[in-house]
Every structure is written in C-alpha cells, then in structure tokens.
Amino acid sequence: MVEASNAVVINGIIVFLSLCGIGIILAALLSNRMNPFGLSLVASIASVSVLLVGGEVLLSGHSVQTELWTLPFLGTLTFKIDRLSALFVFITGLVFLPVSIFSAGYLKRYLNRYNLKTFSIFYYLLFASIVLVLISGDILSFLIAWEVMSIFSYLLVNYEHEHEETTRSGFLMLAMSEAGTIMVILAFLIMAKASGSLDFAALRASAGGLGEVARWAVFLLSFFGFGVKAGLVPSSTWLPRAHPVAPGNVSALLSGVVLNLGIYGITRVNADLLPVSQVGPGLIVLIIGSISALVGILYAATENDMKKMLAHSSIENMGIITAGLGAGFVFAASGLPVLAGIAFIAALYHLINHSLYKSLLFLGAGSVDYAVGTRDMDRLGGLIKIMPWTALFFLAGSLSIAALPPFNGFVSEWLTLQTMLQSSAIHSAGEKIVFALSGAALALTAALAVTTFVKAFAMSFLGMGRSKRVKKVGEVRRSMIIPMGILALSCLLFGILPTYVVPVLDKTVAPLVHEKVADELVPPFFTVDKGDPKFGGAFVSEFHDLGAQVGRSYLPGRGLVILHRGLEKNPVVFAMSTSYTFIVLLFLLGGTFILVKVLTRARKVRRAAAWDGGIRRLLPEMTYTATGFSNPVRVIFNAVFHPSTIEDTKETVAGHFRTAIKNGRKEVHIIDRLIFKPITSFIQSVAVTLAKMHAGSINVYAAYVLIGLVLVLVVQRLLL
Amino acid sequence: MSKWVIKGLRTGIKTTQYPRKMETASGVSPGLPTAAKGTEKEVQELVFNCPTGAIERSGNQLTVDYNYCIHCFRCKRGSQSPMGWDYGYEWAANTKDSGANRGLGSAFNRSINIRFVDGGACGACISEIEQLNKPYYNMHRLGFFATPTPREADVLLVAGPVTDHMRLPLKKAYDAMPTPKLVMAVGACALSGGIFGPSFMSDAGVSELIPVDVAVPGCPPPPLAIIHGLLLAVKRKSSALLTSSEVRG
C-alpha cells in the first residue's frame, strides 16, 4: 500500500518534470501562433499530474522522500513531500490548471508584439521551480528552486518589457525579493550551523539545541524574509506595482501561487523546523498580519485600477492568513494545542480560498482588460450586458472574497475571527489586548472588503458604460470563460463543503501541533450515538431530543462547523453550517420563485423605463463613479492616506491674474511614507555629508592617505 | 426651551375641520363667479372685460367656464354688476377623460401617495399645494402623503400649462407610475393653458399630454379646493361642475 502510494507520487513528479521539459522543447519548436495552444495543453496536463501527486499525499498521508543526486562539497539534493508540502502542491495545481487553459486565449493579444516562445519557456520553468520549492527536502535544493522561482516570476512580470513602468516595477520586485532571500539564507545558515547538516530532517532534530538569541534571529530573519514574498507589511510595496504591469494570467499565478510560497516558508520554518516556543514571535506575526490586512484593504477600497485593487486586496488576504498563523503560534506557545490547530486550519483554509478566488478575480480582470483594453473602473461599467459569463464568475469571486455565505471566503474568515475570540483561554492580559485589537482590525477589514468588492463588481459590470470603448466589445472566447467557471465552482464547493475540507487540513496541521482537532471542529453531531466516549451524555441526548438522529441515514456527512464545545449544559458555543444554509437557501429561493410565479400568473406586466428624475437623457458622465463610491472611505481614513494637494496655476505674463487653477491629488503609500522615506532620506543625508570630503584637490586626497596610514600604524601599535 | 410645549398646548388644535365640517373662516377662498343675467349692455361689458374668455353668452344669459376662469374679479367689480359669486371652495370636478386611467379602488380610500410635478407653473399653485403639508390644512390626517418618486405614487398632481421643457419629465413620471393611478390637474393653467397657453413655449394644459381624471379650477385654487380634489379622487366627496349653470327665472 505504502509502496504503491510512493510509486504514484514519485512517478507523478517524474511525469510532471518531463512534461515541463517536453513543454520547453515544444515551445522552442512551435511557431508563435501555435505556442499559446501548446502551452495550455501541456501545462494543463502537467497541472493534472501535480494535482494527483498533491491529492495522493494529502489523502493517503504518507510522506514520500527521495534523493536526487549528490553534489560534491555541498550535499545531497533531496525531495520530500509531507502533507504540508502536498497541500501547497495541490493548491498550485488547482490554480495552474485553469490559468493554463486561460492562457491559450489570453496570450493571443501578444501575438506579433512579443515573443511567445520565451513566455512559454518562462512559464514552464516557473511552474517546475514552484513545485520544486514545495517538495525540496533540504536547504540547498530549496534555495536553488527558490532563486529560479524568483527570477522567472520576475521575467514573467517583466514580459511587457517595452513599457518603462514595467521595467521599473520589475526591478523593484526583483530587488525586494532578493533582499528577502538573503535574510532567508541567513536564517537557514544559523540553523544549519547548529545541526551541521543541510537536510531539513537534521535541522528539525537539532532544533532544541539552539539558544534564545539564535531562535529569535531565525524567527525574525525567516518571517520578514519570507514576508517579502508573501507581500506582508512592510515589504508589500512591490505587489501593487508588479501586478498591474504583469500579463493577466501571470497576475493570477503571482497572487494565487507565488504569494503562497511566502506563507509556506514561514510555516515550514517556524512551525515545522524550529517551532516557535515563545509567545513573543507569535504576537509579532499576529500584529504584522493584522496591520497588513488593514493597510491592504484600505488601499484596495480606494483604488480604481482593477488589478492594483486586487493586488492591495492580496496584501489584505495574506495579512488575514498571517494573523491566523500568528494566533496559532501564540496558542501553541501557551500550551493550547487544540486552539493552535484550529487557528492553523483557519489560516490554511483561507490560503486555499484566497488562491481560488484571487486567481478567479485576476482572470476576470484579465478578461475585461483583454476585451475592453482598460482596467480603470471609472471608465468601465455596463459590462454585464456585453460579457455576461465573465460578469457572473467575477460576481462569484467577489462574493467569495467579500466573505459572504455560501461562498468559501465566509468559512475561513468566520473561523479566523472566531479563533481571535478564543483568546479568553489565554491568561496574560497583554496578549488578550493584542488579540482583541487584532480581531477588531480583522473585523474592520472584512467590512471594508465588502465595500471594496461591491464597488469592483458594480462599477465595472453594472450601470452604464462610461467610455466609448465599452460599447464596442463582446464576450471573451470560451477557452477563457471555462477556466473562470472552474474556479468559481471550486469557490462554491469549498464554501459549502467545509466539513470535508477541515478533516484533510486537520491531518496536515496535526504533525505541527501534535493534536487532532477535526472532531472538535466538525463533530459528527447528527450521527453520534448515545454513549460515545468523546461526547458527553447530556450533550448527545440534547441533540437526540431535537430529533437529530431522525434523518441520519439521509445525511451525507458532517454538516456543522463549530468552534467550541462548551459545558455539558450548553454544548455549542459557536456553530455554523454552510452546507445546510446552502440547501435551505436553495429551497427558499426556489420556493419564493415558484410562489411569486403562481401568485402573479394572471398579472399583466407593463414594462417602462426606470425613473431617472425626468431628465432628458441619462449620460454616462452623470452616473456614480468608482471614485465617488469609495470617497467616504477616503474621507474617513484621511489620516492614513494623507494626501497632498498639488496646485498647478497659470498666470498672465505680468503675474497679476490667474488664468487657470488645476488641483491634483498625490498620495504616498503609508508604508513608503512612514518607513522607506525616512530611511532613504537618512542615507541620502549621510551621503551628502560624506561627499564634503571629496573636495577635488589632489593634495587633500594625499593627506587622507597619509592620515589613514598613520591611523593604521597607531592602532596596530596599540593593539599588539 | 420648554415654553413651546406649554405654548403648543395653550394654542390647541388649529387645523381645519374640513371635510368633517365646512370651513367657515374668512379668506379661505376667493370664490368663483357663478352666472349672470343682465341687459345687453351689461352682458357685452362682462364678456368684453373677461381677460381669459371664460364667460360665455347665450342671449342675455352668461355662464362661466371654470377651465379658464382666473377669478380676477373684473366681472364682479362695481356694485351694479349682475354677476353672481360663490365663496365656496368645493370646486374639483371629474373631467370628460375620467376613467381613462385605471382609477383607484376602495383600498386607497384612506391612503394615497402623491407625486407633484410642476409643469411650468407661475408659483401660485405651488405655494397653495405647499400649504397642504402645513399644520392648518395638514393633509396627512386624511391619509394623503407626498412621495418623491413616481414609482410609489398613486396620484400625479400637476400644476402649470406644461411647458416644452416639462413635457418629457411629465410623461416620464406618468409612465413610471404603477397602475392603478390617477392624474389631477391643479389650476387654470393645468386645465386649459390659462393665461400662458397655448403658446410657442407651452401646451394648453395637461390633458393634451396625458388623460386627466380630476380637475381643480382656480388661479390658484385655494388649498381646500385641492383637498376637495384629492377627496374626490378617492371618492370621499362628490364632483362639482366645470361650467356654471344658468341663472333661472
């Protein structure tokens, strides 16, 4: 059994890697015109193989390990897939499959403008390196794959290299990413020094031997280093710049997969290799996560560029995931493994959901960009009549990300917020305050997310088209609609079937917290028998009194998600069930529809124009814009945005009269303003001071040399 | 600050008793000419003096067409004038178009929502309609409410001769109203174009555009006449006549 499973996994990886190789050769051979089709075909098959590998390990639960080859002086390259890797591999496949299909149509826009062969090659290499990052079992292979991944994601973002803006954003992305990598390397080196080996298993074994300072150093370096990739504050500024310039399908990958790698790194190092044993690091993770969430959504709410808005929202979602992880670290360090497990499940669930709906939304934004040629929500509008399918799936994505039931975002945000409420189990008052404030920040974030995506959907798809371009377009081709449909359907499924997802996630989390929480989180309420040792007698009989056992043979499985089982008297504290809600909603909607039809069957319907105040003609310029919709947020959070007004005036020659005044508005991102600006201005002032030494006279330089020599001699004389 | 409570209590209810009792306070209505019978000279003079041509002559009998009358008192001036004058205010009448719209059923008797459209009125009718919302006339006590959107309105109240610029908005508002609905034209202008229309910039009343159910003559009609019109719309009062009957004997 184990061997068969191993064979499936190893063969799957071999198939995947060879498919990537075949794809690269094919990409080089095929013409530019045929390349998108080849890419979509081979990459989809490769994604399916990745899905199989991930799914096999996730469900069977056997870690698979294999050694690739030994490098002289450096060590052995090992691959190891445990459940944590498998989960991320599975998500990667889940996102790559639709995005690959989508690319076939989307890449047509670059035909005759850019070289599609290079795109395909970069695409395969990025895909392969992402999977290799996730399955590498030692520091060396991890870092090699990580670097390859960073470079190829940069090359793909930089694909439209003719624009200056693209190149600048690409460089920023590359620079920040490399800075993060250096921090990660340092963290790994500290761990490797203690264990004397590069293998992850050896690192894990020797984790206990590290001192307090080294632990803190590893935590800070790895958290902030991987945080760059995950787009966490303060290293989030590359995200909103890289996304709008990247091709639509690359944006989907960037948000749906590449950001996850940052979370993977943080989880792998701080939960698996060197588990956080103190509350402090956990609180830092929690605080950074909450701040990222709030800052991300504030800028998303006021942004009018569709892709930039989605990028800011990615920062927000990564923040929510990180906050969940932070809560997990704190609970684990305080000796509450069950709550830690729940927090980790919430975080990982949100990670899956974010990958699904964010790639869906990016594909939607890409389709709009493809069809209309603009992403400015102020200029869009009325697209639902022209692109009904895109609109439908974008709506599904918006509902998911706005955390509205029965879609998937609701489940994970519910779990995350409820986890925050569980801080009552912690004893320290200070930690409780941090939890309360983080919970409040996340709640505010959730509310603002609804505002953001009401605006995103309504301003782009509803109302009237606010530019001439909108009237000329049509629906995108079917090969671009179907992938969005796949993602929308997955969003719904992950929303209405949380009770089937949670046990799988529980198995993933169990090795990290050494506790199984599936029965706590999704108890088999309706199928439990009296006298079950895990469930109290009073509790079970209360459910039996309600008639819970009546339809047990018809119920397909566990249907409720609860967060806490309280006392015997009062068993359920927080519970929800999207599965049953969905069924009830369907019945209610269907019933209402039929009722209305029956009641009004004799009624004659008269159609007349909607009341518009009696104006002669409603012009697009008169309708509500995205800027107008988000202005309340802009006003309320003025202190965060801190805009500066630019006044551009024209005067007559003599300067007595002003002939024109133009007011502009300039915003500097709060992170740039508060963190990066002071640093750059400090360094610049130091440089200016030092520059005074360079007087330009050769005698002065000769004097510097002489003084330097004397100083060296004096120091040497004094020390020796 | 607390004085207004005492003051309010001391003042008591000042709202008119109409329609329970006829309002008898002086000045609530300017009144309308009724009919006249006189000598050839008197009759000629009266017809000549009428600025809107509201007075019709047959022999030495004079009748008044209230669609046109602006109760300017020119036919009443001087002690010798044979013109009769009615100081009442129950003037509202059903028109020949009544029933063109699907009228309101009995369910609306004590609750209607009114949308007012100013079809280019001079301001007089508007200020009279405004009085309906004020404590003295207080139409809410009768179940009449103003609404900003025609989508919720049962009665469309129109004043003014319908100028060119207001023709489209009026039509749109009428189309936007759900059935059952009624249209009520208020003032001489809305009934016949009055002293403005028909002209190069306005129609000759609302009925040229949409069917009118209830007509309230007057220039402007006093608030009580408008209330009578609303009560007529919900069939709580009976209709008056739009043309005066002849003087007998």
CSV table of C-alpha atoms in Angstrom, one decimal, chain A residues 157-540:
chain,number,residue,atom,x,y,z
A,157,VAL,CA,6.1,40.1,-14.7
A,158,ASN,CA,8.5,42.0,-16.9
A,159,TYR,CA,7.1,40.4,-20.0
A,160,GLU,CA,5.7,43.6,-21.5
A,161,HIS,CA,9.3,45.0,-21.3
A,162,GLU,CA,8.7,47.8,-23.8
A,163,HIS,CA,7.0,49.9,-21.2
A,164,GLU,CA,9.3,51.8,-18.9
A,165,GLU,CA,6.9,51.4,-16.0
A,166,THR,CA,7.0,47.6,-16.3
A,167,THR,CA,10.8,47.6,-16.1
A,168,ARG,CA,10.9,49.8,-13.1
A,169,SER,CA,8.3,47.7,-11.2
A,170,GLY,CA,10.1,44.6,-12.2
A,171,PHE,CA,13.4,45.8,-10.8
A,172,LEU,CA,11.7,46.8,-7.6
A,173,MET,CA,10.1,43.3,-7.3
A,174,LEU,CA,13.5,41.6,-8.0
A,175,ALA,CA,15.4,43.8,-5.6
A,176,MET,CA,12.9,43.3,-2.7
A,177,SER,CA,12.7,39.6,-3.4
A,178,GLU,CA,16.5,39.2,-3.4
A,179,ALA,CA,16.7,41.2,-0.1
A,180,GLY,CA,14.2,38.7,1.3
A,181,THR,CA,16.2,35.8,0.0
A,182,ILE,CA,19.3,37.0,1.7
A,183,MET,CA,17.5,37.1,5.0
A,184,VAL,CA,16.1,33.6,4.5
A,185,ILE,CA,19.6,32.3,3.6
A,186,LEU,CA,20.9,33.8,6.9
A,187,ALA,CA,18.1,32.2,8.8
A,188,PHE,CA,18.9,28.8,7.2
A,189,LEU,CA,22.6,29.2,7.9
A,190,ILE,CA,22.0,29.8,11.6
A,191,MET,CA,20.0,26.6,11.8
A,192,ALA,CA,22.5,24.7,9.6
A,193,LYS,CA,25.4,25.8,11.8
A,194,ALA,CA,23.7,24.2,14.8
A,195,SER,CA,22.8,21.0,13.1
A,196,GLY,CA,25.9,20.6,10.9
A,197,SER,CA,23.7,19.4,8.0
A,198,LEU,CA,21.6,21.0,5.3
A,199,ASP,CA,18.9,18.4,5.5
A,200,PHE,CA,15.5,19.6,6.8
A,201,ALA,CA,15.1,16.4,8.9
A,202,ALA,CA,18.5,17.1,10.6
A,203,LEU,CA,17.5,20.8,11.2
A,204,ARG,CA,14.3,19.6,12.8
A,205,ALA,CA,16.2,17.1,15.0
A,206,SER,CA,18.7,19.7,16.3
A,207,ALA,CA,16.2,22.5,16.8
A,208,GLY,CA,16.3,22.0,20.5
A,209,GLY,CA,20.0,22.9,20.6
A,210,LEU,CA,19.6,26.5,19.5
A,211,GLY,CA,19.9,29.3,22.0
A,212,GLU,CA,17.4,32.0,22.7
A,213,VAL,CA,19.1,34.7,20.6
A,214,ALA,CA,19.6,32.3,17.7
A,215,ARG,CA,15.9,31.3,17.8
A,216,TRP,CA,14.8,35.0,17.7
A,217,ALA,CA,17.3,35.6,14.9
A,218,VAL,CA,15.9,32.7,12.9
A,219,PHE,CA,12.4,33.8,13.5
A,220,LEU,CA,12.9,37.4,12.6
A,221,LEU,CA,15.0,36.7,9.5
A,222,SER,CA,12.7,34.0,8.2
A,223,PHE,CA,9.5,35.8,9.0
A,224,PHE,CA,10.5,39.1,7.4
A,225,GLY,CA,12.5,37.4,4.6
A,226,PHE,CA,9.6,35.2,3.5
A,227,GLY,CA,7.3,38.0,4.3
A,228,VAL,CA,8.6,39.8,1.2
A,229,LYS,CA,7.3,37.0,-1.0
A,230,ALA,CA,4.0,36.9,0.9
A,231,GLY,CA,3.6,40.6,0.5
A,232,LEU,CA,3.4,41.4,4.2
A,233,VAL,CA,3.9,44.9,5.6
A,234,PRO,CA,6.4,46.5,5.5
A,235,SER,CA,7.7,44.8,2.4
A,236,SER,CA,4.4,44.9,0.5
A,237,THR,CA,5.1,47.8,-1.8
A,238,TRP,CA,6.3,45.7,-4.7
A,239,LEU,CA,2.9,43.9,-5.0
A,240,PRO,CA,0.7,46.7,-6.2
A,241,ARG,CA,3.3,47.8,-8.6
A,242,ALA,CA,4.1,44.4,-10.1
A,243,HIS,CA,0.5,43.3,-10.6
A,244,PRO,CA,-0.8,46.0,-12.9
A,245,VAL,CA,2.1,45.7,-15.3
A,246,ALA,CA,2.1,41.9,-15.4
A,247,PRO,CA,0.1,40.0,-18.0
A,248,GLY,CA,-3.3,38.9,-16.7
A,249,ASN,CA,-2.6,35.2,-16.4
A,250,VAL,CA,0.8,35.9,-14.7
A,251,SER,CA,-1.0,38.1,-12.1
A,252,ALA,CA,-3.3,35.2,-11.3
A,253,LEU,CA,-0.3,33.0,-10.7
A,254,LEU,CA,1.5,35.7,-8.7
A,255,SER,CA,-1.4,36.1,-6.3
A,256,GLY,CA,-2.7,32.5,-6.4
A,257,VAL,CA,0.6,30.6,-6.1
A,258,VAL,CA,3.7,32.7,-5.6
A,259,LEU,CA,2.5,34.6,-2.6
A,260,ASN,CA,1.6,31.3,-1.0
A,261,LEU,CA,5.3,30.3,-1.1
A,262,GLY,CA,6.0,33.1,1.4
A,263,ILE,CA,3.4,31.6,3.8
A,264,TYR,CA,4.8,28.1,3.1
A,265,GLY,CA,8.3,29.3,4.0
A,266,ILE,CA,7.0,31.0,7.3
A,267,THR,CA,5.1,27.8,8.2
A,268,ARG,CA,7.8,25.4,7.2
A,269,VAL,CA,10.5,27.2,9.3
A,270,ASN,CA,8.5,28.5,12.2
A,271,ALA,CA,6.0,25.7,12.7
A,272,ASP,CA,7.9,22.7,11.5
A,273,LEU,CA,11.7,23.0,11.5
A,274,LEU,CA,12.1,25.3,14.5
A,275,PRO,CA,8.7,25.5,16.2
A,276,VAL,CA,8.0,28.8,17.9
A,277,SER,CA,8.3,28.2,21.6
A,278,GLN,CA,7.6,31.6,22.9
A,279,VAL,CA,4.6,33.9,22.8
A,280,GLY,CA,6.6,36.9,21.5
A,281,PRO,CA,7.2,35.8,17.9
A,282,GLY,CA,3.6,34.7,17.7
A,283,LEU,CA,2.4,38.1,18.7
A,284,ILE,CA,4.7,39.8,16.2
A,285,VAL,CA,3.2,37.6,13.5
A,286,LEU,CA,-0.3,38.4,14.6
A,287,ILE,CA,0.3,42.1,14.7
A,288,ILE,CA,2.0,42.3,11.3
A,289,GLY,CA,-0.7,40.1,9.9
A,290,SER,CA,-3.5,42.4,11.2
A,291,ILE,CA,-1.7,45.6,10.1
A,292,SER,CA,-1.1,44.1,6.6
A,293,ALA,CA,-4.8,43.2,6.4
A,294,LEU,CA,-6.0,46.6,7.3
A,295,VAL,CA,-3.5,48.6,5.2
A,296,GLY,CA,-4.1,46.3,2.3
A,297,ILE,CA,-7.9,46.7,2.3
A,298,LEU,CA,-7.8,50.4,2.9
A,299,TYR,CA,-5.8,51.0,-0.2
A,300,ALA,CA,-7.8,48.4,-2.1
A,301,ALA,CA,-11.0,50.2,-1.2
A,302,THR,CA,-9.9,53.5,-2.7
A,303,GLU,CA,-8.1,52.1,-5.8
A,304,ASN,CA,-9.7,52.3,-9.2
A,305,ASP,CA,-7.4,50.2,-11.3
A,306,MET,CA,-8.9,46.8,-11.2
A,307,LYS,CA,-5.6,44.9,-10.9
A,308,LYS,CA,-4.0,47.3,-8.5
A,309,MET,CA,-7.1,47.0,-6.3
A,310,LEU,CA,-6.8,43.2,-6.5
A,311,ALA,CA,-3.1,43.4,-5.6
A,312,HIS,CA,-3.8,45.5,-2.5
A,313,SER,CA,-6.5,43.0,-1.6
A,314,SER,CA,-3.9,40.2,-1.9
A,315,ILE,CA,-1.9,42.0,0.8
A,316,GLU,CA,-5.1,42.1,2.9
A,317,ASN,CA,-5.7,38.4,2.5
A,318,MET,CA,-2.1,37.4,3.2
A,319,GLY,CA,-2.5,39.5,6.3
A,320,ILE,CA,-5.5,37.6,7.4
A,321,ILE,CA,-3.7,34.3,6.8
A,322,THR,CA,-0.7,35.5,8.7
A,323,ALA,CA,-2.8,36.7,11.6
A,324,GLY,CA,-4.3,33.2,11.7
A,325,LEU,CA,-0.8,31.7,11.8
A,326,GLY,CA,0.2,34.2,14.5
A,327,ALA,CA,-2.8,33.2,16.6
A,328,GLY,CA,-1.7,29.6,16.1
A,329,PHE,CA,1.8,30.3,17.2
A,330,VAL,CA,0.6,32.1,20.3
A,331,PHE,CA,-1.8,29.3,21.2
A,332,ALA,CA,0.9,26.7,20.6
A,333,ALA,CA,3.4,28.5,22.8
A,334,SER,CA,0.8,29.0,25.5
A,335,GLY,CA,0.2,25.2,25.6
A,336,LEU,CA,-3.2,25.2,23.9
A,337,PRO,CA,-2.6,22.8,21.0
A,338,VAL,CA,-6.3,22.4,20.1
A,339,LEU,CA,-6.8,26.1,19.6
A,340,ALA,CA,-3.5,26.3,17.8
A,341,GLY,CA,-4.6,23.5,15.4
A,342,ILE,CA,-7.9,25.4,14.8
A,343,ALA,CA,-6.0,28.6,14.1
A,344,PHE,CA,-3.7,26.9,11.7
A,345,ILE,CA,-6.6,25.2,9.9
A,346,ALA,CA,-8.3,28.6,9.6
A,347,ALA,CA,-5.1,30.1,8.1
A,348,LEU,CA,-4.6,27.3,5.7
A,349,TYR,CA,-8.2,27.2,4.7
A,350,HIS,CA,-8.1,30.9,4.0
A,351,LEU,CA,-4.9,30.3,1.9
A,352,ILE,CA,-6.7,27.8,-0.3
A,353,ASN,CA,-9.7,30.1,-0.6
A,354,HIS,CA,-7.6,33.1,-1.4
A,355,SER,CA,-5.7,31.2,-4.1
A,356,LEU,CA,-9.0,30.2,-5.7
A,357,TYR,CA,-10.9,33.5,-5.7
A,358,LYS,CA,-8.0,35.7,-6.3
A,359,SER,CA,-6.9,33.9,-9.4
A,360,LEU,CA,-10.5,33.9,-10.5
A,361,LEU,CA,-10.7,37.6,-10.0
A,362,PHE,CA,-7.4,38.2,-11.8
A,363,LEU,CA,-8.6,36.1,-14.7
A,364,GLY,CA,-11.8,38.2,-14.7
A,365,ALA,CA,-9.8,41.4,-14.6
A,366,GLY,CA,-7.6,40.0,-17.4
A,367,SER,CA,-10.7,39.2,-19.5
A,368,VAL,CA,-12.0,42.7,-19.0
A,369,ASP,CA,-8.6,44.1,-19.9
A,370,TYR,CA,-8.4,41.8,-22.9
A,371,ALA,CA,-11.9,42.8,-24.2
A,372,VAL,CA,-12.1,46.5,-23.3
A,373,GLY,CA,-8.4,47.5,-23.1
A,374,THR,CA,-8.7,49.4,-19.8
A,375,ARG,CA,-8.8,48.4,-16.2
A,376,ASP,CA,-9.9,51.8,-14.9
A,377,MET,CA,-13.2,51.2,-13.1
A,378,ASP,CA,-14.2,54.9,-13.6
A,379,ARG,CA,-14.2,54.1,-17.4
A,380,LEU,CA,-15.9,50.7,-17.3
A,381,GLY,CA,-19.5,49.9,-16.5
A,382,GLY,CA,-22.4,48.1,-18.0
A,383,LEU,CA,-20.2,45.1,-19.0
A,384,ILE,CA,-22.8,42.6,-17.6
A,385,LYS,CA,-24.8,43.0,-20.8
A,386,ILE,CA,-21.8,42.5,-23.0
A,387,MET,CA,-19.9,39.9,-21.1
A,388,PRO,CA,-22.5,38.0,-19.1
A,389,TRP,CA,-20.4,35.0,-18.2
A,390,THR,CA,-17.3,37.0,-17.2
A,391,ALA,CA,-19.7,39.1,-15.0
A,392,LEU,CA,-21.3,36.0,-13.4
A,393,PHE,CA,-17.9,34.5,-12.5
A,394,PHE,CA,-16.5,37.8,-11.3
A,395,LEU,CA,-19.5,38.1,-9.1
A,396,ALA,CA,-18.9,34.7,-7.7
A,397,GLY,CA,-15.3,35.7,-7.0
A,398,SER,CA,-16.4,39.0,-5.4
A,399,LEU,CA,-18.9,37.3,-3.2
A,400,SER,CA,-16.2,34.8,-2.1
A,401,ILE,CA,-13.6,37.4,-1.3
A,402,ALA,CA,-16.2,39.6,0.5
A,403,ALA,CA,-16.8,36.6,2.8
A,404,LEU,CA,-20.5,36.2,2.1
A,405,PRO,CA,-22.0,32.8,2.5
A,406,PRO,CA,-22.4,30.3,1.0
A,407,PHE,CA,-19.0,31.0,-0.8
A,408,ASN,CA,-15.7,29.9,0.5
A,409,GLY,CA,-14.3,33.2,1.9
A,410,PHE,CA,-17.1,33.2,4.6
A,411,VAL,CA,-15.9,29.9,6.1
A,412,SER,CA,-12.3,30.8,6.6
A,413,GLU,CA,-13.0,34.3,7.7
A,414,TRP,CA,-15.5,33.0,10.2
A,415,LEU,CA,-13.0,30.5,11.5
A,416,THR,CA,-10.3,33.2,11.7
A,417,LEU,CA,-12.5,35.7,13.6
A,418,GLN,CA,-13.8,33.1,15.9
A,419,THR,CA,-10.3,31.9,16.6
A,420,MET,CA,-9.5,35.5,17.7
A,421,LEU,CA,-12.4,35.4,20.1
A,422,GLN,CA,-10.9,32.3,21.7
A,423,SER,CA,-8.2,34.4,23.2
A,424,SER,CA,-10.1,34.2,26.5
A,425,ALA,CA,-8.3,30.9,27.0
A,426,ILE,CA,-5.0,32.9,27.4
A,427,HIS,CA,-4.1,34.2,30.8
A,428,SER,CA,-1.9,37.2,30.1
A,429,ALA,CA,-3.9,40.4,29.9
A,430,GLY,CA,-1.4,42.0,27.4
A,431,GLU,CA,-1.8,39.1,25.0
A,432,LYS,CA,-5.6,39.3,25.3
A,433,ILE,CA,-5.4,43.0,24.4
A,434,VAL,CA,-3.3,42.3,21.3
A,435,PHE,CA,-5.8,39.6,20.3
A,436,ALA,CA,-8.8,41.9,20.8
A,437,LEU,CA,-7.2,44.7,18.8
A,438,SER,CA,-6.2,42.3,16.0
A,439,GLY,CA,-9.7,40.8,16.0
A,440,ALA,CA,-11.1,44.3,15.7
A,441,ALA,CA,-8.8,45.2,12.8
A,442,LEU,CA,-9.7,42.0,11.0
A,443,ALA,CA,-13.4,42.7,11.5
A,444,LEU,CA,-13.0,46.2,10.1
A,445,THR,CA,-11.0,44.6,7.2
A,446,ALA,CA,-13.9,42.2,6.5
A,447,ALA,CA,-16.4,45.1,6.4
A,448,LEU,CA,-14.2,47.1,4.1
A,449,ALA,CA,-13.6,44.1,1.8
A,450,VAL,CA,-17.4,44.1,1.2
A,451,THR,CA,-17.3,47.8,0.3
A,452,THR,CA,-14.3,47.2,-2.0
A,453,PHE,CA,-15.9,44.4,-3.9
A,454,VAL,CA,-19.3,45.8,-4.1
A,455,LYS,CA,-17.5,48.7,-5.8
A,456,ALA,CA,-15.4,46.4,-8.0
A,457,PHE,CA,-18.3,44.5,-9.3
A,458,ALA,CA,-20.9,47.2,-9.5
A,459,MET,CA,-18.7,49.9,-11.1
A,460,SER,CA,-17.3,47.5,-13.7
A,461,PHE,CA,-20.2,45.4,-14.7
A,462,LEU,CA,-23.4,47.3,-13.8
A,463,GLY,CA,-24.8,50.6,-14.8
A,464,MET,CA,-23.8,52.3,-18.0
A,465,GLY,CA,-20.6,52.1,-19.9
A,466,ARG,CA,-18.6,55.2,-19.0
A,467,SER,CA,-16.3,55.1,-22.1
A,468,LYS,CA,-16.8,54.6,-25.8
A,469,ARG,CA,-14.6,51.5,-25.8
A,470,VAL,CA,-17.1,49.6,-23.6
A,471,LYS,CA,-19.8,49.7,-26.3
A,472,LYS,CA,-17.6,48.0,-28.9
A,473,VAL,CA,-16.6,44.9,-27.1
A,474,GLY,CA,-18.0,41.4,-26.9
A,475,GLU,CA,-17.7,38.4,-24.6
A,476,VAL,CA,-14.2,36.8,-24.5
A,477,ARG,CA,-13.7,33.4,-26.1
A,478,ARG,CA,-14.9,30.2,-24.5
A,479,SER,CA,-11.4,29.0,-23.6
A,480,MET,CA,-11.2,32.0,-21.3
A,481,ILE,CA,-14.6,31.6,-19.7
A,482,ILE,CA,-14.4,27.9,-18.8
A,483,PRO,CA,-11.3,28.3,-16.5
A,484,MET,CA,-13.2,31.1,-14.7
A,485,GLY,CA,-16.1,28.7,-14.4
A,486,ILE,CA,-13.9,26.0,-12.9
A,487,LEU,CA,-12.5,28.4,-10.3
A,488,ALA,CA,-16.0,29.8,-9.5
A,489,LEU,CA,-17.3,26.3,-9.0
A,490,SER,CA,-14.4,25.4,-6.7
A,491,CYS,CA,-15.1,28.6,-4.7
A,492,LEU,CA,-18.6,27.4,-4.2
A,493,LEU,CA,-17.6,23.9,-3.4
A,494,PHE,CA,-15.0,24.9,-0.8
A,495,GLY,CA,-17.7,27.1,0.6
A,496,ILE,CA,-20.5,24.6,1.0
A,497,LEU,CA,-18.3,21.6,1.9
A,498,PRO,CA,-16.1,22.8,4.8
A,499,THR,CA,-16.8,19.7,6.8
A,500,TYR,CA,-15.0,17.7,4.2
A,501,VAL,CA,-12.1,20.1,3.8
A,502,VAL,CA,-11.4,20.6,7.5
A,503,PRO,CA,-10.5,16.9,8.3
A,504,VAL,CA,-8.0,17.0,5.4
A,505,LEU,CA,-6.5,20.2,6.7
A,506,ASP,CA,-6.5,18.7,10.2
A,507,LYS,CA,-4.3,15.9,9.1
A,508,THR,CA,-1.9,18.5,7.6
A,509,VAL,CA,-1.8,20.5,10.8
A,510,ALA,CA,-1.7,17.6,13.2
A,511,PRO,CA,2.1,17.0,12.9
A,512,LEU,CA,2.7,20.7,13.6
A,513,VAL,CA,0.6,20.9,16.8
A,514,HIS,CA,0.6,17.2,17.8
A,515,GLU,CA,-3.1,17.3,18.3
A,516,LYS,CA,-6.1,16.2,16.2
A,517,VAL,CA,-8.9,18.8,16.2
A,518,ALA,CA,-11.2,17.5,13.4
A,519,ASP,CA,-13.7,16.1,16.0
A,520,GLU,CA,-13.7,19.4,17.8
A,521,LEU,CA,-14.2,21.5,14.8
A,522,VAL,CA,-16.6,19.3,12.7
A,523,PRO,CA,-18.1,16.9,15.2
A,524,PRO,CA,-20.4,14.2,13.7
A,525,PHE,CA,-23.3,15.7,15.6
A,526,PHE,CA,-26.1,14.1,13.8
A,527,THR,CA,-24.6,10.6,13.6
A,528,VAL,CA,-23.2,10.4,17.1
A,529,ASP,CA,-24.6,7.6,19.2
A,530,LYS,CA,-25.5,7.8,22.9
A,531,GLY,CA,-22.6,6.6,25.0
A,532,ASP,CA,-19.9,7.8,22.6
A,533,PRO,CA,-16.9,8.5,24.9
A,534,LYS,CA,-15.9,11.6,23.1
A,535,PHE,CA,-19.2,13.3,23.5
A,536,GLY,CA,-20.9,14.0,26.8
A,537,GLY,CA,-24.2,12.2,27.6
A,538,ALA,CA,-26.2,15.4,28.2
A,539,PHE,CA,-24.9,16.8,25.0
A,540,VAL,CA,-25.9,13.9,22.9
